[in-house]
PDB file of C-alpha atoms in Angstrom:
ATOM      1  CA  MET A   1     139.947  42.562 108.398  1.00  0.00           C
ATOM      2  CA  THR A   2     140.735  45.920 106.763  1.00  0.00           C
ATOM      3  CA  GLN A   3     139.228  44.973 103.404  1.00  0.00           C
ATOM      4  CA  PRO A   4     135.607  44.472 104.568  1.00  0.00           C
ATOM      5  CA  SER A   5     135.640  47.799 106.400  1.00  0.00           C
ATOM      6  CA  VAL A   6     136.872  49.552 103.250  1.00  0.00           C
ATOM      7  CA  LEU A   7     134.041  47.937 101.293  1.00  0.00           C
ATOM      8  CA  ASP A   8     131.581  48.883 104.046  1.00  0.00           C
ATOM      9  CA  GLN A   9     132.800  52.478 103.921  1.00  0.00           C
ATOM     10  CA  LYS A  10     132.443  52.566 100.137  1.00  0.00           C
ATOM     11  CA  SER A  11     128.913  51.163 100.306  1.00  0.00           C
ATOM     12  CA  LEU A  12     127.989  53.643 103.058  1.00  0.00           C
ATOM     13  CA  ASP A  13     129.364  56.498 100.952  1.00  0.00           C
ATOM     14  CA  GLN A  14     127.426  55.262  97.914  1.00  0.00           C
ATOM     15  CA  ASN A  15     124.200  54.953  99.929  1.00  0.00           C
ATOM     16  CA  ILE A  16     124.660  58.451 101.328  1.00  0.00           C
ATOM     17  CA  ARG A  17     125.233  59.918  97.867  1.00  0.00           C
ATOM     18  CA  GLU A  18     122.176  58.121  96.455  1.00  0.00           C
ATOM     19  CA  LEU A  19     119.936  59.303  99.302  1.00  0.00           C
ATOM     20  CA  GLN A  20     121.182  62.870  98.935  1.00  0.00           C
ATOM     21  CA  GLU A  21     120.556  62.782  95.194  1.00  0.00           C
ATOM     22  CA  TRP A  22     117.067  61.370  95.711  1.00  0.00           C
ATOM     23  CA  LEU A  23     116.253  64.162  98.176  1.00  0.00           C
ATOM     24  CA  ARG A  24     117.617  66.784  95.777  1.00  0.00           C
ATOM     25  CA  ASN A  25     115.364  65.476  93.004  1.00  0.00           C
ATOM     26  CA  ALA A  26     112.400  65.247  95.354  1.00  0.00           C
ATOM     27  CA  TRP A  27     112.775  68.922  96.280  1.00  0.00           C
ATOM     28  CA  GLN A  28     112.716  69.799  92.589  1.00  0.00           C
ATOM     29  CA  GLN A  29     109.591  67.679  92.070  1.00  0.00           C
ATOM     30  CA  LEU A  30     107.937  69.319  95.053  1.00  0.00           C
ATOM     31  CA  ALA A  31     108.306  72.700  93.335  1.00  0.00           C
ATOM     32  CA  ASP A  32     106.250  71.476  90.386  1.00  0.00           C
ATOM     33  CA  PRO A  33     102.945  73.410  90.412  1.00  0.00           C
ATOM     34  CA  THR A  34     101.105  70.604  88.615  1.00  0.00           C
ATOM     35  CA  LEU A  35     101.395  68.198  91.556  1.00  0.00           C
ATOM     36  CA  THR A  36      98.140  67.389  93.295  1.00  0.00           C
ATOM     37  CA  ALA A  37      97.770  67.825  97.047  1.00  0.00           C
ATOM     38  CA  PHE A  38      97.813  64.046  97.455  1.00  0.00           C
ATOM     39  CA  SER A  39     101.015  63.708  95.393  1.00  0.00           C
ATOM     40  CA  ARG A  40     102.683  66.458  97.437  1.00  0.00           C
ATOM     41  CA  ARG A  41     101.739  64.754 100.690  1.00  0.00           C
ATOM     42  CA  GLU A  42     103.019  61.393  99.464  1.00  0.00           C
ATOM     43  CA  LEU A  43     106.259  62.952  98.236  1.00  0.00           C
ATOM     44  CA  ARG A  44     106.781  64.720 101.567  1.00  0.00           C
ATOM     45  CA  ASN A  45     106.172  61.439 103.416  1.00  0.00           C
ATOM     46  CA  GLN A  46     108.739  59.707 101.215  1.00  0.00           C
ATOM     47  CA  MET A  47     111.156  62.579 101.812  1.00  0.00           C
ATOM     48  CA  LYS A  48     110.754  62.185 105.580  1.00  0.00           C
ATOM     49  CA  GLN A  49     111.536  58.479 105.302  1.00  0.00           C
ATOM     50  CA  CYS A  50     114.516  59.146 103.055  1.00  0.00           C
ATOM     51  CA  ASN A  51     115.762  61.803 105.466  1.00  0.00           C
ATOM     52  CA  ALA A  52     115.538  59.309 108.352  1.00  0.00           C
ATOM     53  CA  ASP A  53     117.412  56.710 106.283  1.00  0.00           C
ATOM     54  CA  LEU A  54     120.070  59.277 105.416  1.00  0.00           C
ATOM     55  CA  ARG A  55     120.503  60.151 109.092  1.00  0.00           C
ATOM     56  CA  VAL A  56     121.034  56.452 109.943  1.00  0.00           C
ATOM     57  CA  GLN A  57     123.609  56.084 107.156  1.00  0.00           C
ATOM     58  CA  LEU A  58     125.465  59.224 108.268  1.00  0.00           C
ATOM     59  CA  GLN A  59     125.559  58.012 111.875  1.00  0.00           C
ATOM     60  CA  ALA A  60     126.903  54.630 110.762  1.00  0.00           C
ATOM     61  CA  ALA A  61     129.587  56.318 108.663  1.00  0.00           C
ATOM     62  CA  SER A  62     130.515  58.561 111.585  1.00  0.00           C
ATOM     63  CA  LYS A  63     130.803  55.608 113.973  1.00  0.00           C
ATOM     64  CA  GLN A  64     132.919  53.704 111.481  1.00  0.00           C
ATOM     65  CA  MET A  65     135.280  56.634 110.989  1.00  0.00           C
ATOM     66  CA  LEU A  66     135.653  57.143 114.741  1.00  0.00           C
ATOM     67  CA  SER A  67     136.330  53.463 115.383  1.00  0.00           C
ATOM     68  CA  GLN A  68     139.217  53.317 112.896  1.00  0.00           C
ATOM     69  CA  PRO A  69     141.432  56.367 113.443  1.00  0.00           C
ATOM     70  CA  ALA A  70     144.696  54.435 112.959  1.00  0.00           C
ATOM     71  CA  ALA A  71     143.546  52.954 109.660  1.00  0.00           C
ATOM     72  CA  ARG A  72     143.099  56.420 108.165  1.00  0.00           C
ATOM     73  CA  GLY A  73     146.733  56.673 107.174  1.00  0.00           C
ATOM     74  CA  LYS A  74     149.261  59.186 108.408  1.00  0.00           C
ATOM     75  CA  THR A  75     149.545  60.116 112.030  1.00  0.00           C
ATOM     76  CA  PHE A  76     150.901  63.532 112.810  1.00  0.00           C
ATOM     77  CA  VAL A  77     153.515  64.186 115.435  1.00  0.00           C
ATOM     78  CA  LYS A  78     154.610  67.507 116.838  1.00  0.00           C
ATOM     79  CA  PRO A  79     157.872  68.393 115.073  1.00  0.00           C
ATOM     80  CA  GLU A  80     161.016  69.066 117.038  1.00  0.00           C
ATOM     81  CA  LEU A  81     161.978  72.674 116.504  1.00  0.00           C
ATOM     82  CA  ARG A  82     165.485  74.104 116.748  1.00  0.00           C
ATOM     83  CA  ILE A  83     166.393  77.742 116.830  1.00  0.00           C
ATOM     84  CA  LEU A  84     169.288  78.530 114.522  1.00  0.00           C
ATOM     85  CA  ALA A  85     171.393  81.596 115.221  1.00  0.00           C
TER      86      ALA A  85
END
């Protein structure tokens, strides 16, 4: 059961990185002064859709991380302290 969730997390991370990279490139394209008004509008519409997709992916990743706190690895315990004289 752990293996599919690890694969899901990796695919979520990959999707998030790809969407972020696409948005980064789109912002650079938007700065191009040779773009027509129509091209700008279309690019902004695509950016809005990509932003919505990114938000969904981030929420899914957040839910997955919250649902598996024990599978993250180490758990921390308050250490017992002693005072040495």
